[in-house]
Coordinates of C-alpha atoms in Angstrom, one line a residue:
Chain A
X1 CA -20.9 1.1 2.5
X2 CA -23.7 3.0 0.8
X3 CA -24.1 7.0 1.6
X4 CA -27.0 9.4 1.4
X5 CA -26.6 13.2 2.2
X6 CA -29.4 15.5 2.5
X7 CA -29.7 18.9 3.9
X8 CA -32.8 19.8 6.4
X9 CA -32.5 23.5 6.9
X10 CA -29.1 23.9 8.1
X11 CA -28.5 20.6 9.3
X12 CA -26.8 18.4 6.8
X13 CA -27.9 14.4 7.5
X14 CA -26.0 11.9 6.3
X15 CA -27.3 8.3 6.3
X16 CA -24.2 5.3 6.1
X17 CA -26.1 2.2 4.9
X18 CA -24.5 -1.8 5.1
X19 CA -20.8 -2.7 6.0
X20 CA -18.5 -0.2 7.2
X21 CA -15.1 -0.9 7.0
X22 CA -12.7 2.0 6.2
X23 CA -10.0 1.7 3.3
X24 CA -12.3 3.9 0.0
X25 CA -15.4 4.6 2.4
X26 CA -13.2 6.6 4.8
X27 CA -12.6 9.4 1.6
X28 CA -16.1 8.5 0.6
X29 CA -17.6 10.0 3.7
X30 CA -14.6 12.5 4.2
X31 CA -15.3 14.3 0.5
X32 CA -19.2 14.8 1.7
X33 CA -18.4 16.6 4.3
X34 CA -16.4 18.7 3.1
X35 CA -18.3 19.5 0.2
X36 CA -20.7 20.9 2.7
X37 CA -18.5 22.1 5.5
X38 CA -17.2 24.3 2.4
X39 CA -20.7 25.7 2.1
X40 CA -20.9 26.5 5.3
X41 CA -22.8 24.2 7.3
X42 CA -21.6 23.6 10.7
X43 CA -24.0 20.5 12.1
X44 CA -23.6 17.4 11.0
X45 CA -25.8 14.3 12.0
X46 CA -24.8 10.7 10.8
X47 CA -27.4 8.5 10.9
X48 CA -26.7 4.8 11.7
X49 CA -29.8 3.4 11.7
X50 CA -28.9 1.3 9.0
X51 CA -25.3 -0.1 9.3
X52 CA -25.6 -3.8 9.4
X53 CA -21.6 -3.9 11.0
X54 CA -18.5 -1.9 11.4
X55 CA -15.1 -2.9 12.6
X56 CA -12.5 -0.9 14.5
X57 CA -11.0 0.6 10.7
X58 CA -15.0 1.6 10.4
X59 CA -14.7 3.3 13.3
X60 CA -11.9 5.4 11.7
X61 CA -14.4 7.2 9.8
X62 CA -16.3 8.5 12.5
X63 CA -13.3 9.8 14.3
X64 CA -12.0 11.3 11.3
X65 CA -15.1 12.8 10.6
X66 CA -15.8 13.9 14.3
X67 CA -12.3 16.0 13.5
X68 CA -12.9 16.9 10.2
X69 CA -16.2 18.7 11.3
X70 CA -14.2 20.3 14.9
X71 CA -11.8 21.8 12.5
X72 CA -14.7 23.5 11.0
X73 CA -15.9 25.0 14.2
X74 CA -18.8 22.7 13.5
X75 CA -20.7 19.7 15.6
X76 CA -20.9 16.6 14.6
X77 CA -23.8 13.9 16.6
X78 CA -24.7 10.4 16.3
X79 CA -28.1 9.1 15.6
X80 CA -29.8 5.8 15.7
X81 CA -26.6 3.9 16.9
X82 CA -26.8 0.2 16.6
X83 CA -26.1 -2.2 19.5
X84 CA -22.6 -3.3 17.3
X85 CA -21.5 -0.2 17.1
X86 CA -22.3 1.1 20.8
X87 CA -20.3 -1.8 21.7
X88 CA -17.5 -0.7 19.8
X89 CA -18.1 2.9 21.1
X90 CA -17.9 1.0 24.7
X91 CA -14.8 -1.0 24.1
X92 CA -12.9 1.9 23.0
X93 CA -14.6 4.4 25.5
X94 CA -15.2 6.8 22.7
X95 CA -19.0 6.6 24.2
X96 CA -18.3 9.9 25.9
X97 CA -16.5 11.6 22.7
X98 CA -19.6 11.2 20.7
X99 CA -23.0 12.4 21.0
X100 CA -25.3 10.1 20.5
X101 CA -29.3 10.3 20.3
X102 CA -32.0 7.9 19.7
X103 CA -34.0 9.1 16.6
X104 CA -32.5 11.8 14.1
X105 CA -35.3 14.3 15.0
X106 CA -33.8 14.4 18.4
X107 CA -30.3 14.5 17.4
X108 CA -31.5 17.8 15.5
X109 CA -33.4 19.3 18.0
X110 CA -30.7 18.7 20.3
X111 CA -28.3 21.6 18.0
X112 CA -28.1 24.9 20.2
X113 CA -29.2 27.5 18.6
Chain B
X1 CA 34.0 1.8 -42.3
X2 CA 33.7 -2.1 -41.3
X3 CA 35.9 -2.4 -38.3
X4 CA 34.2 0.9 -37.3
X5 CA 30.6 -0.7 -37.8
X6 CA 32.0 -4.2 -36.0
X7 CA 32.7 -1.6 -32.9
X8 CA 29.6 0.0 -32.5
X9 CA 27.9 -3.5 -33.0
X10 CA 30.2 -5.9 -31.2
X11 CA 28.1 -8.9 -32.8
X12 CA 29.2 -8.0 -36.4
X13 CA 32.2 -10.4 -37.6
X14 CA 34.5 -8.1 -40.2
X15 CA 35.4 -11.5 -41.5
X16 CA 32.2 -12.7 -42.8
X17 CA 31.8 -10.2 -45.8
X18 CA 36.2 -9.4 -46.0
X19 CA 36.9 -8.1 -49.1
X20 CA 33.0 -7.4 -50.6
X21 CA 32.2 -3.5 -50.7
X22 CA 29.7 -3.5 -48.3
X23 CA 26.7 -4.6 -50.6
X24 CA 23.3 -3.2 -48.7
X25 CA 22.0 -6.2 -48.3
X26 CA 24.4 -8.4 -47.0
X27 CA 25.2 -5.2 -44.6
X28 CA 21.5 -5.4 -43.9
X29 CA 21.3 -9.2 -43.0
X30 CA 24.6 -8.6 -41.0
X31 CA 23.3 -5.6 -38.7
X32 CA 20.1 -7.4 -38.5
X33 CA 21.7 -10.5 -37.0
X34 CA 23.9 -8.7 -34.6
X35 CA 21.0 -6.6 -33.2
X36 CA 18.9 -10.3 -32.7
X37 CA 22.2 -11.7 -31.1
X38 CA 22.1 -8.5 -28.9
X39 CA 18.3 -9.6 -27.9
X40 CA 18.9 -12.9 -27.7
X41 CA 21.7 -11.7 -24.8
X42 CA 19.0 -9.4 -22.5
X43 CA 21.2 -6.6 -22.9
X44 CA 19.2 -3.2 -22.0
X45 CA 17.1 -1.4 -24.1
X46 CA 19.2 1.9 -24.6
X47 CA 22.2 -0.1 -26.1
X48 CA 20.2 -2.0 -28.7
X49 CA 18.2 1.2 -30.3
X50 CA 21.6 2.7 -30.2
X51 CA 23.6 -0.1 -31.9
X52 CA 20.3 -0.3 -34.6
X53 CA 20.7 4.0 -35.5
X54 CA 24.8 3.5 -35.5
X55 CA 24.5 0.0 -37.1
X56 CA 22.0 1.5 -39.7
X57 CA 24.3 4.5 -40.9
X58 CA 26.1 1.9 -42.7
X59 CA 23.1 0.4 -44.3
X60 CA 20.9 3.6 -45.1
X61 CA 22.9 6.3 -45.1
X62 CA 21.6 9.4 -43.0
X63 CA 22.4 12.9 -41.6
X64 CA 20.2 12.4 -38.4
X65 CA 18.1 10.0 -36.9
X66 CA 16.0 9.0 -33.8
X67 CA 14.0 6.5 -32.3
X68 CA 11.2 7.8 -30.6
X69 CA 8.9 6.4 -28.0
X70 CA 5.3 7.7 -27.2
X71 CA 5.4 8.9 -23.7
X72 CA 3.2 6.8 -20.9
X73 CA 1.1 9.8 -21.0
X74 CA 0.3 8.7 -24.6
X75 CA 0.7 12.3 -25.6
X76 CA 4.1 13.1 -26.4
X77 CA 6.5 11.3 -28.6
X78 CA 10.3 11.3 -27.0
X79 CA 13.4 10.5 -28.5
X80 CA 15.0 8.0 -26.8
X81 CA 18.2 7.9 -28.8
X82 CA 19.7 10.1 -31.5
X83 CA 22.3 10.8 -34.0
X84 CA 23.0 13.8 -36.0
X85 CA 20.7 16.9 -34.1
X86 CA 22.1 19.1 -32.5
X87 CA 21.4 18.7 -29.3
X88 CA 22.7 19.2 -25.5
X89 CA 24.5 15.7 -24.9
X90 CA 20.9 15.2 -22.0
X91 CA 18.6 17.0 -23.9
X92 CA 15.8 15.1 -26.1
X93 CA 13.5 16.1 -28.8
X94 CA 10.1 16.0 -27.6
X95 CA 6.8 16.4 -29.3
X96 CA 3.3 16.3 -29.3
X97 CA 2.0 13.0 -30.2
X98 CA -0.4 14.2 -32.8
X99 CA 1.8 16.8 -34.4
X100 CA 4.2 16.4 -37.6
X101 CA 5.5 13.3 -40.1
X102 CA 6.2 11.5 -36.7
X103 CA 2.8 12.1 -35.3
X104 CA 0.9 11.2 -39.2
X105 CA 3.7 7.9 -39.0
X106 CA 2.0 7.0 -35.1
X107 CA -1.5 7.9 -36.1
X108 CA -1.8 5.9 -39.3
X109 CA 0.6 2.8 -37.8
X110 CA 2.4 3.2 -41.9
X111 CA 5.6 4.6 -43.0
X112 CA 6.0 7.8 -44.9
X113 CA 9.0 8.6 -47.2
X114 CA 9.1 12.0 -47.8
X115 CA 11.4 13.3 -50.6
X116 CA 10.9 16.9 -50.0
X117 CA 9.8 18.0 -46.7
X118 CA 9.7 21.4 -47.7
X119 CA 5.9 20.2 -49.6
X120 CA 4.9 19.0 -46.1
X121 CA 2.3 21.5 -44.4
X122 CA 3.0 21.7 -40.5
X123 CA 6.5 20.3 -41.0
X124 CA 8.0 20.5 -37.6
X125 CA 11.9 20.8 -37.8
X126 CA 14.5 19.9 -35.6
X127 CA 17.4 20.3 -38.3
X128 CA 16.8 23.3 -40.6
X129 CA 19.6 21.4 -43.1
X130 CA 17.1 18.4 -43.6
X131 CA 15.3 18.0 -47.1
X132 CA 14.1 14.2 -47.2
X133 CA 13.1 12.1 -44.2
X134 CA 11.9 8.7 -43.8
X135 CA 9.9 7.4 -40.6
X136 CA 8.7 3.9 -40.3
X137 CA 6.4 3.2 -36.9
X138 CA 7.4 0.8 -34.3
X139 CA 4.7 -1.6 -33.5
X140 CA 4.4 -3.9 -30.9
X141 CA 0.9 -6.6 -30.8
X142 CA -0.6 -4.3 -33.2
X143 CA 0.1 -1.2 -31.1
X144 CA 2.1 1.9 -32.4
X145 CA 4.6 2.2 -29.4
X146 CA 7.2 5.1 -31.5
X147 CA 9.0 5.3 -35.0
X148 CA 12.3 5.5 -36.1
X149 CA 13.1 9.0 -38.1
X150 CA 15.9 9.1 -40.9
X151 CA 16.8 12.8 -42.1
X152 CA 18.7 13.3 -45.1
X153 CA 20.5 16.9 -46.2
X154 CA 19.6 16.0 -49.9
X155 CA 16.2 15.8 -51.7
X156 CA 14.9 12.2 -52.2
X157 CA 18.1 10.4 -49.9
X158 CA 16.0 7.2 -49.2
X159 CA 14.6 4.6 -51.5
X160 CA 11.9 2.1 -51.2
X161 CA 14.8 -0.6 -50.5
X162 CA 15.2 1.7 -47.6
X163 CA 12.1 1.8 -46.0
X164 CA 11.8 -1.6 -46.2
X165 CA 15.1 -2.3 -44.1
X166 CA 14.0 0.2 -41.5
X167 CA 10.5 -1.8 -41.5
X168 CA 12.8 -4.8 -40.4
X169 CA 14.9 -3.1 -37.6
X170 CA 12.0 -1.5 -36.4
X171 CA 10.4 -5.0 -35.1
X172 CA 14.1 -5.4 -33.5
X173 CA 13.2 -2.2 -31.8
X174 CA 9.6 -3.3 -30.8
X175 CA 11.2 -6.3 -29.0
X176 CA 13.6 -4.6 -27.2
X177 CA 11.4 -1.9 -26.0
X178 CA 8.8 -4.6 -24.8
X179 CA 11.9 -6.6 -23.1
X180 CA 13.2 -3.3 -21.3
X181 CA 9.7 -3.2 -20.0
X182 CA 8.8 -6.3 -18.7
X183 CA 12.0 -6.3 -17.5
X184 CA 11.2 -3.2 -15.6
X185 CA 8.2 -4.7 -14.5
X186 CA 9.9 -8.0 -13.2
X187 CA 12.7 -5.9 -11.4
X188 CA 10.3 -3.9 -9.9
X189 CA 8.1 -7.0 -8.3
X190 CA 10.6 -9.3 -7.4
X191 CA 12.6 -5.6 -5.6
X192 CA 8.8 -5.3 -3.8
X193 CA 8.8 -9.0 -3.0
X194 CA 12.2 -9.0 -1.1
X195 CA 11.3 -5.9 0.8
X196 CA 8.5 -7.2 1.8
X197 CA 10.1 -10.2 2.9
X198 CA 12.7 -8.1 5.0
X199 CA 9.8 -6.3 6.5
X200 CA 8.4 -9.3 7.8
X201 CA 12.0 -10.4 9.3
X202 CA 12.2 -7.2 10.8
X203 CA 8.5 -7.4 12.2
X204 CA 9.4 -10.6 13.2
X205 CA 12.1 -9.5 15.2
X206 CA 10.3 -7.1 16.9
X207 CA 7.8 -9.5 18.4
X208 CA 8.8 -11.7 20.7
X209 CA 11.0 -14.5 20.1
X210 CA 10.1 -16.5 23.0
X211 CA 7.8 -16.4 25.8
X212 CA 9.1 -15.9 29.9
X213 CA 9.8 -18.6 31.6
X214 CA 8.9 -17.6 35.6
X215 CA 8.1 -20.7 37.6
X216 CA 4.6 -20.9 38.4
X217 CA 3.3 -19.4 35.1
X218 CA 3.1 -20.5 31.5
X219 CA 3.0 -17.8 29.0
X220 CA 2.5 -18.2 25.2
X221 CA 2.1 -15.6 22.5
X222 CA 0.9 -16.1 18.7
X223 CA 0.9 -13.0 16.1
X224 CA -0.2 -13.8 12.5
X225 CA -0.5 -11.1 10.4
X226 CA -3.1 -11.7 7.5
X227 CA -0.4 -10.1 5.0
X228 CA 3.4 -10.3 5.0
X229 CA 3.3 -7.1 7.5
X230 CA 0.6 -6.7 9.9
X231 CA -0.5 -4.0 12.2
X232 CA -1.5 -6.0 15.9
X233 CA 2.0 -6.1 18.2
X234 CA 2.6 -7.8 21.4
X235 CA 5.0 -7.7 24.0
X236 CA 6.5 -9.3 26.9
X237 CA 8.5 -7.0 28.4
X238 CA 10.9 -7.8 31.7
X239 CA 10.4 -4.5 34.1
X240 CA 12.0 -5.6 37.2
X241 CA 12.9 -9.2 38.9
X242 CA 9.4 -9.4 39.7
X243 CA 7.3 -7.4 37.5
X244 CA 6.8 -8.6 34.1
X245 CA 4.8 -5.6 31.1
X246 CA 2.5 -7.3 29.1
X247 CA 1.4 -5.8 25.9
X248 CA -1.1 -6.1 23.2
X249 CA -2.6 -3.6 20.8
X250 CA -4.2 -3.4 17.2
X251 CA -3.4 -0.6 14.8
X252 CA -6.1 0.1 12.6
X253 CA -5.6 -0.7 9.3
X254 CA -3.8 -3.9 8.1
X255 CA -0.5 -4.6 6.1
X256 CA 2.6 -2.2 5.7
X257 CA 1.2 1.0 6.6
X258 CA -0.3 -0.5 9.9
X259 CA 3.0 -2.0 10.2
X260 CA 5.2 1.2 10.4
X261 CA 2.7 2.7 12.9
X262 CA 3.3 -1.2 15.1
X263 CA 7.3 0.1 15.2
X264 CA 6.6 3.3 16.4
X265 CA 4.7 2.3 18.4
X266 CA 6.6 0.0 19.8
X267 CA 9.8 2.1 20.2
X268 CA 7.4 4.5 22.2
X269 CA 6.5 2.1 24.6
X270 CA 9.2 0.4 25.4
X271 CA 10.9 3.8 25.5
X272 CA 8.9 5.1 28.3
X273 CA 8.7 1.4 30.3
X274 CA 12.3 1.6 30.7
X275 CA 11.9 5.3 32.0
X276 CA 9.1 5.6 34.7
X277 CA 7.1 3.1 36.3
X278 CA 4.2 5.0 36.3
X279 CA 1.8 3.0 33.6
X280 CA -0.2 6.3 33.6
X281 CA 3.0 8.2 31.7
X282 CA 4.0 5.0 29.9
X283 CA 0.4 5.4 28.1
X284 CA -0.7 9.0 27.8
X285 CA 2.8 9.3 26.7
X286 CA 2.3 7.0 23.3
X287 CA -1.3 8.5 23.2
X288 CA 0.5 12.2 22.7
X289 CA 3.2 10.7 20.7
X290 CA 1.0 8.7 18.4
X291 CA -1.5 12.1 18.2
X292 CA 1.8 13.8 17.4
X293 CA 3.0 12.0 15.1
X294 CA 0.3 10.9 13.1
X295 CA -2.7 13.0 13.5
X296 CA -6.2 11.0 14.2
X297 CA -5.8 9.5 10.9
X298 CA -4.0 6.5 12.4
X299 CA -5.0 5.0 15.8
X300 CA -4.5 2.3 18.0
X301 CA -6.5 0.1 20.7
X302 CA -4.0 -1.0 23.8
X303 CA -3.7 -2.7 26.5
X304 CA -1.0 -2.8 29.0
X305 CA -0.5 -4.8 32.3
X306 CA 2.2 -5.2 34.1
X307 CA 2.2 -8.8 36.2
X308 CA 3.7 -9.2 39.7
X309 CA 4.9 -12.4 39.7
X310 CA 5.8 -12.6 43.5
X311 CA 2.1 -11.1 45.0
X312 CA 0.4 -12.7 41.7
X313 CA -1.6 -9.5 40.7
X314 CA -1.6 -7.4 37.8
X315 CA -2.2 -3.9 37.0
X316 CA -3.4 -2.6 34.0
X317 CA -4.5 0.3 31.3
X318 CA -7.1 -0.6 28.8
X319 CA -6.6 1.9 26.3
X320 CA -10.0 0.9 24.1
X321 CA -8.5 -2.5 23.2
X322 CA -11.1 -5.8 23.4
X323 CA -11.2 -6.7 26.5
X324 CA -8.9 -9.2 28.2
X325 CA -11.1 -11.8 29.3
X326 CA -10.3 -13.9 32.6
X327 CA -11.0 -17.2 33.7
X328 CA -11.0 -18.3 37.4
X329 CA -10.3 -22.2 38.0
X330 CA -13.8 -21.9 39.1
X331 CA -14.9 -21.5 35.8
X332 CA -16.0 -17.1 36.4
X333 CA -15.3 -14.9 34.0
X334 CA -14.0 -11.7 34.5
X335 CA -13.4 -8.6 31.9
X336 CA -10.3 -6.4 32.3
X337 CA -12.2 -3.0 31.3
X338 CA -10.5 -0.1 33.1
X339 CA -8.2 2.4 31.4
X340 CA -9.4 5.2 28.8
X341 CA -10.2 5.7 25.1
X342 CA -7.9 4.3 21.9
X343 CA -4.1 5.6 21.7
X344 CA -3.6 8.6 18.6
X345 CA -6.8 10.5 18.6
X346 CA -7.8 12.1 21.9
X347 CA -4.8 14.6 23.0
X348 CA -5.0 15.0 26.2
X349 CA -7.1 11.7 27.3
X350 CA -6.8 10.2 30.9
X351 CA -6.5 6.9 31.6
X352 CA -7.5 5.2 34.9
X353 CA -5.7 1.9 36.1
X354 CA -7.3 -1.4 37.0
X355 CA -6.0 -4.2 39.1
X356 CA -6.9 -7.4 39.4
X357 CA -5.3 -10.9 41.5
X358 CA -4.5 -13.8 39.5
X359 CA -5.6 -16.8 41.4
X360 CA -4.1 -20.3 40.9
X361 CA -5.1 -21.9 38.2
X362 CA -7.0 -18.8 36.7
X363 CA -6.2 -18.1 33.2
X364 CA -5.8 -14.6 31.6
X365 CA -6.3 -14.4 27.6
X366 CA -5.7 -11.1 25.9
X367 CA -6.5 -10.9 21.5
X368 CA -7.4 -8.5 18.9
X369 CA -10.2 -8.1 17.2
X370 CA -9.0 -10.3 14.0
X371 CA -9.7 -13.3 16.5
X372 CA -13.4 -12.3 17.4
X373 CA -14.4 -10.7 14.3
X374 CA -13.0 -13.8 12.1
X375 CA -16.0 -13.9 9.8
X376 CA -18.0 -11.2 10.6
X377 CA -17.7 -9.9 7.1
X378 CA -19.6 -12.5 5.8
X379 CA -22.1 -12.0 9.2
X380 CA -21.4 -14.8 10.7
X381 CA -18.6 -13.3 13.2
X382 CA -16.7 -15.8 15.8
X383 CA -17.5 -13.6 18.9
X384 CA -16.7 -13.2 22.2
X385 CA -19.2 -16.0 23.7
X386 CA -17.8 -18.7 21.5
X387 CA -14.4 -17.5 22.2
X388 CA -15.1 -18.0 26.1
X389 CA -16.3 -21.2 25.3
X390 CA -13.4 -22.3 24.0
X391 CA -11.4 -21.1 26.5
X392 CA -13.1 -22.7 29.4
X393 CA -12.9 -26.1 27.2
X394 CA -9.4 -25.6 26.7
X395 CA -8.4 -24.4 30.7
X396 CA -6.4 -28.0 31.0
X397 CA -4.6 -27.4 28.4
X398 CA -0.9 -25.6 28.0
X399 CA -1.0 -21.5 27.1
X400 CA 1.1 -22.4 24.1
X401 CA -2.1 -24.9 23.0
X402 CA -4.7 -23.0 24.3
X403 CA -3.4 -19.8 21.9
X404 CA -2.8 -21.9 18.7
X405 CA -6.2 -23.7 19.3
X406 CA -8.0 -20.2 19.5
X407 CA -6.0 -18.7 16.6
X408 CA -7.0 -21.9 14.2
X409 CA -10.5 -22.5 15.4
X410 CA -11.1 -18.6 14.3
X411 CA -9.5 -18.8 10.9
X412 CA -10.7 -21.7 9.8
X413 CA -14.7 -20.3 11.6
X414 CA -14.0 -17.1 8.6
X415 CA -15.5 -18.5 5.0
X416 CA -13.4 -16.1 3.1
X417 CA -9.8 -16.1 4.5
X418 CA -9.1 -12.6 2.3
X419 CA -11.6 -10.7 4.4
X420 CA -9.4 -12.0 7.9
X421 CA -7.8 -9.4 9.9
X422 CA -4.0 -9.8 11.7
X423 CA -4.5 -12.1 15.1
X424 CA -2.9 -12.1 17.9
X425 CA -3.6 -14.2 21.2
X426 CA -1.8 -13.8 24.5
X427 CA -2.2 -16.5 27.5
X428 CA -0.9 -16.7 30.5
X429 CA -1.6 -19.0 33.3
X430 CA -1.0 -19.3 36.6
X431 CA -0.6 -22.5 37.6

């Protein structure tokens, strides 16, 4: 699994690239956010445009970073969701749990203010 | 002196050298062979520095001495045994590794036989009576491991001859510190090695040892983990005459850690079957327990049916697990989807039950995800269609068959058998 993290105003993106599969990714992602959770930022998008496959230890990461955000009093959305994962997402009805939008812009418009 | 010296070195013969006034050198050769035979015998570590320093006190007369050991760290040198300080009997003399004769000794990998340490800038004391002190390093495959320290009360105690003989017992000390180490190391693996064999025994023994035997049905269940523990559990579990539980789930995560989870897990569940009958409890209840009790760092896909034999339907939560997949004798499939999100991670998450008749001759396969993501690593996953393939191939064919054909055909479809997960198949058929 490859990470990027950038910040657009007060929305910190992070983009998961290739394989996911829990085990050293999990902390990989986890120490990101809360780098920037420390700082103070509250919404969170993870962009999944680009994950080739993740498997149910994968999925780990995403609920563990769903929480890790809620702790924070902060939100956490999905965007550009492949068909693996939304399959995954289906399987284990986590569908609902997670918002999910098409494109990142619309996953950051879709913050309240 | 030399039945005294034969005590404290058990391998030293009093007879050998009867009679001679303990010449230094035939001392030498003596304490030297009785510290080999002590190697050559495995004995541990602490008894062969200590036999060298009590041995030695014969050979090179001293006040105090110590061997010391750098620390794992690699940044403080320890005594491991002494003579002479004075010193709690538990308490060890401990310094910096860079610091004093001892640390010049370890830094330069040479002896140093200092005749008046009173000359020596930065002396570090540990006996304020001492006035000479030799130190030879202890070196194992060209590493400085420690050094053994003499101290002397007089100016100038220890000659060249000296040094020399300390040189010698010092590679007796390199061998049995790397012995005691290995050893360790050994111990250690081969005590990891049986635990993990009894791990698997008990894992073993919590799946089930054989499947039902109700006329009119054929059930078969196959669990291989892809270490010696594994995290996927399944379950037949007898409810009432007629009514037979039938588990499956998937903790994320493979080997022992996954494993532990699988016997809580399991306690949970059976726990609660035995209590209510109400599949709804019997589930949120191991959802709040495994929330509980692990937080939403460990989770778990589920599903549980319960099969009634006599009206030939089942009922069923599907707690995020793949879905079961079943096969009419008419060839339909049908997927067993109802139920509600993964077990662990959502506290207070309802479940919904789903119910579906088991027709003659319709076949009802339940596995984890090791089976249809055999593979996948590599991007070439075994899936879901393949896997209905096979199973509508295999339909004439016994549960027990059907499961070990479905289990083999998906290991051997993964190119790298390191990246499998643990798989489990369930089958039963009504026939």
């Amino acid at each position: 699994m490859k990470l990027k993290a950038s910040e657009h105003g007060s929305v910190l993106i992070i983009e998961l690239k290739g394989k996911i599969m829990g085990g050293p990714d999990a902390n990989m992602f986890r120490d990101t956010l809360k780098e920037h959770l420390d700082k103070g930022v509250k919404k969170v998008v993870v962009d999944l445009g680009k994950v080739d496959w993740m498997n149910s230890s994968g999925l780990g990461i995403l609920i563990g970073g769903l929480t890790t955000v809620k702790n924070a009093d902060g939100e956490m959305k999905l965007a550009r969701v492949t068909e693996k994962i939304k399959s995954l997402l289906m399987i284990t009805k986590l569908i609902q749990v997670f918002d999910s939008h098409e494109t990142v812009e619309t996953a950051i418009a879709s913050f309240s203010e | 002196m030399r039945e005294e010296l034969a005590k404290q070195t058990p391998n030293i013969n009093p007879d050998i050298t009867d009679g001679v006034a303990g010449r230094p050198s035939e001392l030498e050769f003596e304490l030297s062979h009785a510290i080999s035979m002590m190697l050559a015998r495995a004995v541990d570590m602490n008894a062969v520095l200590q036999a060298i320093l009590d041995g030695l006190l014969h050979v090179v007369p001293y006040d105090a001495a110590g061997i010391f050991l750098i620390g794992e760290d690699k940044k403080i040198i320890e005594s491991q045994v002494v003579r002479g300080y004075q010193l709690e009997k538990l308490q060890r003399v401990r310094q910096k590794v860079d610091e004093g004769i001892l640390g010049w000794v370890i830094a330069h990998a040479q002896s140093i036989n200092v005749d008046d340490v009173r000359t020596v800038p930065h002396y570090i004391s540990a006996r304020s009576q001492t006035l000479s002190e030799l130190v030879v390093p202890i070196i194992l495959e060209d590493e400085v491991i420690g050094c053994i320290n003499l101290e002397a009360d007089r100016l100038s105690a220890f000659k060249d001859v000296n040094q020399r003989i300390l040189h010698n017992l010092a590679s007796h000390a390199a061998v049995a510190v790397d012995r005691a180490r290995n050893h360790a190391q050994v111990i250690f693996a081969r005590q990891f090695e049986r635990e993990l064999q009894i791990a698997r025994r008990i894992q073993i023994a919590l799946l089930p040892g054989k499947a039902p035997q109700i006329p009119g049905y054929d059930f078969a269940g196959l669990n291989v983990p892809s270490q010696e523990v594994g995290g996927d559990y399944y379950d037949f579990i007898p409810i009432t005459k007629n009514d037979l539980g039938l588990v499956i789930a998937d903790v994320a995560g493979k080997g022992i850690p996954a494993g532990m989870v699988m016997a809580g897990l399991r306690a949970a569940l059976r726990t609660r079957v035995e209590t209510t009958f109400l599949m709804n409890n019997v589930i949120s209840g191991v959802n709040h327990f495994l929330y509980d009790s692990t937080g939403s760092e460990a989770f778990v896909t589920a599903y549980y049916g319960v099969l009634d034999t006599s009206r030939h339907r089942i009922s069923y939560i599907n707690a995020g697990h793949d879905y079961p997949i079943l096969l009419s004798k008419t060839g339909e499939i049908k997927e067993l989807d109802r139920g509600g999100p993964l077990l662990g991670v959502i506290k207070d998450a309802r479940y919904e039950m789903g119910f579906v008749d088991l027709e003659p001759g319709s076949i009802l396969l339940m596995y984890t995800d090791g089976i249809v993501e055999a593979g996948a690593a590599e991007g070439m996953e075994f899936g879901k269609d393949r896997l209905i393939d096979m199973l509508k191939n295999l339909a004439h064919e016994s549960a027990m068959v059907i499961a070990r054909e479905i289990e083999k055909h998906a290991t051997e479809h993964a190119p790298n058998s390191n990246e499998l997960d643990d798989r489990t198949v369930i089958v039963v058929k009504r026939l």
